[in-house]
Short mmCIF file of C-alpha atoms and ligand atoms in Angstrom, two decimals:
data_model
loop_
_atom_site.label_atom_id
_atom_site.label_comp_id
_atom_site.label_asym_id
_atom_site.label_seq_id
_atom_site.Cartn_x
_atom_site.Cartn_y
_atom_site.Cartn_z
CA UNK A 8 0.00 0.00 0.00
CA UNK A 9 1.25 3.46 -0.87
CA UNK A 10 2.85 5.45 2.18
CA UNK A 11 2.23 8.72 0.18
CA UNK A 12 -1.38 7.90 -0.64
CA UNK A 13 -2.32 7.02 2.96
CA UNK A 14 -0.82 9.92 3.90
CA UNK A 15 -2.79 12.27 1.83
CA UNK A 16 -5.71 10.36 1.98
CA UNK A 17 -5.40 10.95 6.22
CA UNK A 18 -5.05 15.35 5.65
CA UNK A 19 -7.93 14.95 3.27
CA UNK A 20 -10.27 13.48 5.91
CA UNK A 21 -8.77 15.84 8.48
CA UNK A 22 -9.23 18.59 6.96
CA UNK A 23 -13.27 17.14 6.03
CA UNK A 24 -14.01 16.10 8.90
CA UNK A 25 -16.57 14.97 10.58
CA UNK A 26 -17.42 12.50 7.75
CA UNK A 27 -20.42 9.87 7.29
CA UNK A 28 -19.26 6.20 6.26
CA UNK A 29 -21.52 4.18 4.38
CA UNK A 30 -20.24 0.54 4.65
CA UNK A 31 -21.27 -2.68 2.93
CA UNK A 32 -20.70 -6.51 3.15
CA UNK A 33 -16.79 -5.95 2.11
CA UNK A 34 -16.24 -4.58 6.12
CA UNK A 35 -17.53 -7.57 7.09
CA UNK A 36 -15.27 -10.34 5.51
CA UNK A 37 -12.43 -10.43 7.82
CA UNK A 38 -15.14 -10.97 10.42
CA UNK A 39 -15.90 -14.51 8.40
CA UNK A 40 -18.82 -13.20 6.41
CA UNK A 41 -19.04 -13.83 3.24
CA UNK A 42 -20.10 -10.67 1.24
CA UNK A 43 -22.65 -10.96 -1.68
CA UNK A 44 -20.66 -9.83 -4.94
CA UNK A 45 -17.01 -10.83 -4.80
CA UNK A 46 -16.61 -13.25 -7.62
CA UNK A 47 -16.27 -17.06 -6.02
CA UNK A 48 -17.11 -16.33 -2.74
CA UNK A 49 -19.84 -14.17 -2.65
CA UNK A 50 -22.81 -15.62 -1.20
CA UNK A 51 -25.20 -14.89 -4.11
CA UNK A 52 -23.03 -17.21 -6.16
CA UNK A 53 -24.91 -19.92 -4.77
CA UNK A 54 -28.21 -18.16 -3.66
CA UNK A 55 -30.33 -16.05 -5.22
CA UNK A 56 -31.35 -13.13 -2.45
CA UNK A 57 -34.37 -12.24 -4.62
CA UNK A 58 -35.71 -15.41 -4.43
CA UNK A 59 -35.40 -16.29 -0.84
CA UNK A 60 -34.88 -13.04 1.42
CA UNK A 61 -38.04 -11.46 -0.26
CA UNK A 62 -41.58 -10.73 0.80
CA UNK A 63 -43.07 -12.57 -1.41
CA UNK A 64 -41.24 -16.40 -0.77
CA UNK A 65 -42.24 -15.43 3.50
CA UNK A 66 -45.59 -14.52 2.31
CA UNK A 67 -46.19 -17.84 -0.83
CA UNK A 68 -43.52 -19.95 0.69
CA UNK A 69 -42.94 -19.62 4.18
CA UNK A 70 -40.88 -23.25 4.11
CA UNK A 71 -38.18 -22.44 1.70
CA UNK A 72 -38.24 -18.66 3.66
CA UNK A 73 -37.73 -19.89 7.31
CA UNK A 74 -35.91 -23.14 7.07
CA UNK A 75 -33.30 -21.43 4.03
CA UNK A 76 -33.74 -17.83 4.31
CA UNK A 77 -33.65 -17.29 7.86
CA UNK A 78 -30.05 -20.04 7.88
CA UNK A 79 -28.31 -17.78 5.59
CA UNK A 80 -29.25 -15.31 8.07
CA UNK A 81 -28.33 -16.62 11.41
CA UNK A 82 -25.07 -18.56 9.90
CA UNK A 83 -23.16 -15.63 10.74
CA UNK A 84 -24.46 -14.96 14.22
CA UNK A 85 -21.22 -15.81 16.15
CA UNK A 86 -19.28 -13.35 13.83
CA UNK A 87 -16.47 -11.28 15.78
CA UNK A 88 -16.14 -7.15 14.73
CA UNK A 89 -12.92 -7.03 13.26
CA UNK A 90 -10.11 -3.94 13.38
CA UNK A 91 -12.00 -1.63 10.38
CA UNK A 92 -15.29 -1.71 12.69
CA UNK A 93 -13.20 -0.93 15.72
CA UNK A 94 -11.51 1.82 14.31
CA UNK A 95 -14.74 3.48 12.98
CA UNK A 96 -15.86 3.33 15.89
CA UNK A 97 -12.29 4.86 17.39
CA UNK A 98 -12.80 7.86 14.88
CA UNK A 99 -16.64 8.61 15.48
CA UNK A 100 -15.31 8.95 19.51
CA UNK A 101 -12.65 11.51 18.46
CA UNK A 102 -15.13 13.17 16.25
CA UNK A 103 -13.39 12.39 12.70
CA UNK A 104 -16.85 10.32 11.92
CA UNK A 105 -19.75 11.77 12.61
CA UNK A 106 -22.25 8.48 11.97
CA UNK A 107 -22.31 4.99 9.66
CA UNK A 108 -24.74 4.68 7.40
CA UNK A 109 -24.81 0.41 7.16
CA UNK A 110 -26.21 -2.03 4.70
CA UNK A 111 -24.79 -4.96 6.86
CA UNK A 112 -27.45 -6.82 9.25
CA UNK A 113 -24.45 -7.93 11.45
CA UNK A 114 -25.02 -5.78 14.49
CA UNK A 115 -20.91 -5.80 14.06
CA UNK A 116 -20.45 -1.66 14.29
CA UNK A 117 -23.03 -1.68 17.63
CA UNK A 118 -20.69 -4.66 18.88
CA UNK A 119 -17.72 -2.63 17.76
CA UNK A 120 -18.78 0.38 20.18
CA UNK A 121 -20.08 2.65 17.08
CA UNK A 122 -23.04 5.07 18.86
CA UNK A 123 -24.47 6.47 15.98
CA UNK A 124 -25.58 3.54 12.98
CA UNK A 125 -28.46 3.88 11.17
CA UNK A 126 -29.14 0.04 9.84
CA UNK A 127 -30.41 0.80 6.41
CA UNK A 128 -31.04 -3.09 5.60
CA UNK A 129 -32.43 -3.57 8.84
CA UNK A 130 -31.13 -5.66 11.47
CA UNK A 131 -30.89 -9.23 12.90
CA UNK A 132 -31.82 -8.77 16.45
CA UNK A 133 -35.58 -9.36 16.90
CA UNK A 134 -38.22 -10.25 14.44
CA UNK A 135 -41.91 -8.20 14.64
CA UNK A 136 -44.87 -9.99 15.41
CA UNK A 137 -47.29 -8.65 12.32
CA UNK A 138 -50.27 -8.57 14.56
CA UNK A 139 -49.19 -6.44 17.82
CA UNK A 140 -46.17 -5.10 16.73
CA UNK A 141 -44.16 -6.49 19.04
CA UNK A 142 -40.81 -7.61 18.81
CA UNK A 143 -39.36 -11.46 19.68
CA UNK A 144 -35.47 -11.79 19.94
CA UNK A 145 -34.19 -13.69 17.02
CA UNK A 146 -32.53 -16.70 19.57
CA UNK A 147 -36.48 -17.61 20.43
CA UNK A 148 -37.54 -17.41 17.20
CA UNK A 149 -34.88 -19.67 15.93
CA UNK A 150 -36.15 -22.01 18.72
CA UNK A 151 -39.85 -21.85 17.31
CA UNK A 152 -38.76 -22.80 13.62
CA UNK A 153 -37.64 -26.17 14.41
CA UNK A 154 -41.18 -26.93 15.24
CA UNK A 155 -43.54 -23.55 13.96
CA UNK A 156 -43.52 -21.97 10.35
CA UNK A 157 -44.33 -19.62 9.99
CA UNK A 158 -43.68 -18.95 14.09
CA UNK A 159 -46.12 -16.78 15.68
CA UNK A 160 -46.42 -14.32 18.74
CA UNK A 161 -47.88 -15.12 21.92
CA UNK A 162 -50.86 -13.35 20.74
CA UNK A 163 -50.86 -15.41 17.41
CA UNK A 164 -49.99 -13.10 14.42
CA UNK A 165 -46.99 -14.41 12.34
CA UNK A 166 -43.22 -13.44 13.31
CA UNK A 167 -40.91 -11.80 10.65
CA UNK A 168 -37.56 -10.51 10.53
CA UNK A 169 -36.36 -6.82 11.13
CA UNK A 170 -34.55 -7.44 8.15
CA UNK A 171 -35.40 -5.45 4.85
CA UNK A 172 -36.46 -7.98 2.63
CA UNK A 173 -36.61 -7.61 -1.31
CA UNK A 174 -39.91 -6.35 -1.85
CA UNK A 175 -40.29 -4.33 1.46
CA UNK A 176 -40.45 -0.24 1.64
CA UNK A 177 -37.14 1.63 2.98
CA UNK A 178 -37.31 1.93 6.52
CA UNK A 179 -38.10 5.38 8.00
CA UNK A 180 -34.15 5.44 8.80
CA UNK A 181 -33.07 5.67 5.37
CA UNK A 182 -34.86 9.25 5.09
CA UNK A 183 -32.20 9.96 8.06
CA UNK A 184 -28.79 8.73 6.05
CA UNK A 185 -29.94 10.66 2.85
CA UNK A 186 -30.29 13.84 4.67
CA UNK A 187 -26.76 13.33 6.32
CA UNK A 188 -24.93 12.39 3.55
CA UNK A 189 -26.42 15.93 1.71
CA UNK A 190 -24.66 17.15 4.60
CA UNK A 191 -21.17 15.66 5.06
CA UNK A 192 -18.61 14.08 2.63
CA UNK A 193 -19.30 10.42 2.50
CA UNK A 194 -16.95 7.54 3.10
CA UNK A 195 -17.68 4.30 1.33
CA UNK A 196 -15.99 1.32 2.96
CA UNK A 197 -16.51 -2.38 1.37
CA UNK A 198 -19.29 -1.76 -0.80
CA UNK A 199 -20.05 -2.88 -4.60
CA UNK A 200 -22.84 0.39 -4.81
CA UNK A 201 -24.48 -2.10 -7.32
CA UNK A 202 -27.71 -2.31 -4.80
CA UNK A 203 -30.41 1.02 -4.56
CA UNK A 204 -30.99 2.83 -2.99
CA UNK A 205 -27.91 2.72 -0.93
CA UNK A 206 -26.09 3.53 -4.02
CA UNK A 207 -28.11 6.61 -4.53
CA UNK A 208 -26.23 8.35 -1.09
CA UNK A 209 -22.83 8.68 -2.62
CA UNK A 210 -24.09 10.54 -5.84
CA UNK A 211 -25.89 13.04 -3.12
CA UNK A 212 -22.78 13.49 -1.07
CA UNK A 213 -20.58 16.73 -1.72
CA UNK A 214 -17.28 14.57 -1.34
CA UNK A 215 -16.81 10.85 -1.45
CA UNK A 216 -13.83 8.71 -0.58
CA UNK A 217 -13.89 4.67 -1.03
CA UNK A 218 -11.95 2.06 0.40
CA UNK A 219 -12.79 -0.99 -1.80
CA UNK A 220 -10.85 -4.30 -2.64
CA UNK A 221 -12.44 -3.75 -6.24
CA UNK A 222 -13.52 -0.59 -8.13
CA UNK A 223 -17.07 0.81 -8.34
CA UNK A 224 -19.17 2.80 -10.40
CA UNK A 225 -18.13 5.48 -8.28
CA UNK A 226 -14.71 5.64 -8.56
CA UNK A 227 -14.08 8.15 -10.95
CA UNK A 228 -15.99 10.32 -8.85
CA UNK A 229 -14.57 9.85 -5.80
CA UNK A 230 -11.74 12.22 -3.99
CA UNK A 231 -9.79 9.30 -3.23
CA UNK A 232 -10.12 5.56 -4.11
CA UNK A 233 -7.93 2.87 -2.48
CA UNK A 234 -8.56 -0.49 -3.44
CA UNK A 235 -7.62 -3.19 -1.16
CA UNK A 236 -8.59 -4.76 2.62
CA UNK A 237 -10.50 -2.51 4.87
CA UNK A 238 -8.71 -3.74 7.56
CA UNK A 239 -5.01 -3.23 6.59
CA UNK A 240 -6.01 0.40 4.65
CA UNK A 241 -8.04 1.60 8.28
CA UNK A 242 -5.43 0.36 10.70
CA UNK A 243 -2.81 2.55 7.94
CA UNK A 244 -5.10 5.73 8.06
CA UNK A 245 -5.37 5.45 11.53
CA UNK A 246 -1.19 5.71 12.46
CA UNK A 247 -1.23 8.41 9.85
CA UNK A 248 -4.01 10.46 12.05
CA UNK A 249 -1.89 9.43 15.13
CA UNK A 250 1.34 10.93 13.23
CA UNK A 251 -0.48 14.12 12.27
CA UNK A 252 -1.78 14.54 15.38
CA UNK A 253 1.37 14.14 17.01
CA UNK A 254 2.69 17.06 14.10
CA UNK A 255 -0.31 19.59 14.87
N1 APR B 315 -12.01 -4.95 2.32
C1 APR B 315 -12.49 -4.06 1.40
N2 APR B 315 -13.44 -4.38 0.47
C2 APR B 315 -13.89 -5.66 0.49
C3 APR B 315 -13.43 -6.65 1.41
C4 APR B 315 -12.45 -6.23 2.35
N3 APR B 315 -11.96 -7.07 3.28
N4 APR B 315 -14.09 -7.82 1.15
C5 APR B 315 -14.91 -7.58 0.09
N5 APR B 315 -14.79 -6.29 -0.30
C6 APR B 315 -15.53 -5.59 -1.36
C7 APR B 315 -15.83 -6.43 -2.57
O1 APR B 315 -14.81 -6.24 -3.54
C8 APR B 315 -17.16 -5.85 -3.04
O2 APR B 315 -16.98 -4.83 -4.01
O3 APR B 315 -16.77 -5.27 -0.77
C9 APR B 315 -17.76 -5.21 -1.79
C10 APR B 315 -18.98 -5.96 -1.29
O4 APR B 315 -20.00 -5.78 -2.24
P1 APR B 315 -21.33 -6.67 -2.15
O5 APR B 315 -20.94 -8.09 -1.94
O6 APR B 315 -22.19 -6.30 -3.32
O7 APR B 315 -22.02 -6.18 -0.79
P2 APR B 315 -22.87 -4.87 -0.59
O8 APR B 315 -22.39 -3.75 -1.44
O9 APR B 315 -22.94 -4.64 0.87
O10 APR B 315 -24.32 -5.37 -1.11
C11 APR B 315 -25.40 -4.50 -0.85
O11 APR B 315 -26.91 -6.24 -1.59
O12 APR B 315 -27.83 -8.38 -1.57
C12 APR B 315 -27.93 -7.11 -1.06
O13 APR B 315 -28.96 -6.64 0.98
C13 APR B 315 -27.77 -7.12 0.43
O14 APR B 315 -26.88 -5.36 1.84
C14 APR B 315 -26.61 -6.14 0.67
C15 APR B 315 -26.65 -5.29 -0.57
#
């Protein structure tokens, strides 16, 4: 990786600051989970996400939805936050990042110590009964499927996930990460930008920056593009802040 280039690319974000960060599945590989694009590995290789994690299959099929959907979902469940969530969260406590905007369902930022994440896919945590509203945690619901589908509520109305599925409306909380990234320059850590409407924040953002182990459609763009690990290229920015900070 380029001394120079991590170098620059750690004034530039000084001198930005505070910045959104808009992260995908890519942050989440050296935690173990499989993002959804990278060729061979991705998990859509094998799957297809439109078929299973979407409205209709809980609604037609509830079977293929809650025996495979929801174990492509809790596969991951043990996952770890690894060094690029920990030093996101680092930066939003010395007030270089000012909130992530996430497509990942892996609770990993929260677990990581970020405050501020606004879960634009959703999250993994409970599942809402359809009938009171309420919410189950995921760990009893998993229980219920070995011997309910679709599993219900005390009160009887069928459980689904918090997860956005394809086919649902964008939660309320998207509204909130496309007025902040009008409003700061936006950082786009391990994301293809192949899936809308997230992709629509970085073409409202006055500045982007991505960190990306392949190139986007943003890229030309961007401010700054460095393609590699999210780990290795945060860990770099962040003894280049500690360097400039020991300068200023
Ligand atoms: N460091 C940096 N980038 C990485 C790393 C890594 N360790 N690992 C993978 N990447 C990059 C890949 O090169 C890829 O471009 O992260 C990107 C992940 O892209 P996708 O797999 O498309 O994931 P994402 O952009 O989050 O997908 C968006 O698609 O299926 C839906 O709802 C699902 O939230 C998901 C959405």
């Amino acid at each position: 990786m380029n001394e120079i280039m991590i170098k620059n690319t750690a004034q530039l974000l000084v001198e930005k600051k505070p910045w959104i960060v808009l992260t995908g599945a890519g942050i989440s590989t050296e935690s173990g989970i499989p993002d959804f694009r990278s060729p061979r590995t991705g998990l859509w290789e094998k799957l297809d996400p439109m078929e299973i994690l979407s409205v209709r299959t809980l609604q037609e099929d509830p079977h293929t939805f809650y025996r495979i959907g929801l174990s492509v979902l809790l596969r991951f469940r043990d996952a770890e936050p690894n060094d690029a969530h920990r030093v996101l969260a680092r930066w939003e406590h010395e007030g270089l990042v000012e909130g992530i905007i996430t497509q990942n369902i892996d609770d990993l930022h929260r677990q990581a110590g970020s405050q501020k994440v606004l879960e634009i896919h959703g999250h993994l945590r409970t599942f809402l009964c359809l009938r009171c509203g309420s919410d189950t945690p995921t760990e009893e619901v998993a229980e219920k499927v070995k011997s309910q589908i679709p599993p219900v509520c005390k009160c009887g109305g069928v459980l689904r996930p918090r997860v956005i599925l394809f086919g649902d409306m964008l939660p309320p909380v998207f509204q909130q990460a496309e007025e902040l990234s009008h409003q700061h320059p936006l950082l786009v850590i391990g994301s293809s930008l192949q899936v809308s409407p997230a992709n629509y924040l970085p073409s409202q953002a006055p500045t982007i920056g991505i960190i990306n182990r392949e190139p986007t459609p943003f890229d030309e763009k961007a401010a700054f593009v460095i393609h590699g690990g999210a780990v290795e290229i945060l860990t770099a920015l962040n003894t280049a802040f500690k360097e400039l900070g020991r300068k200023q």
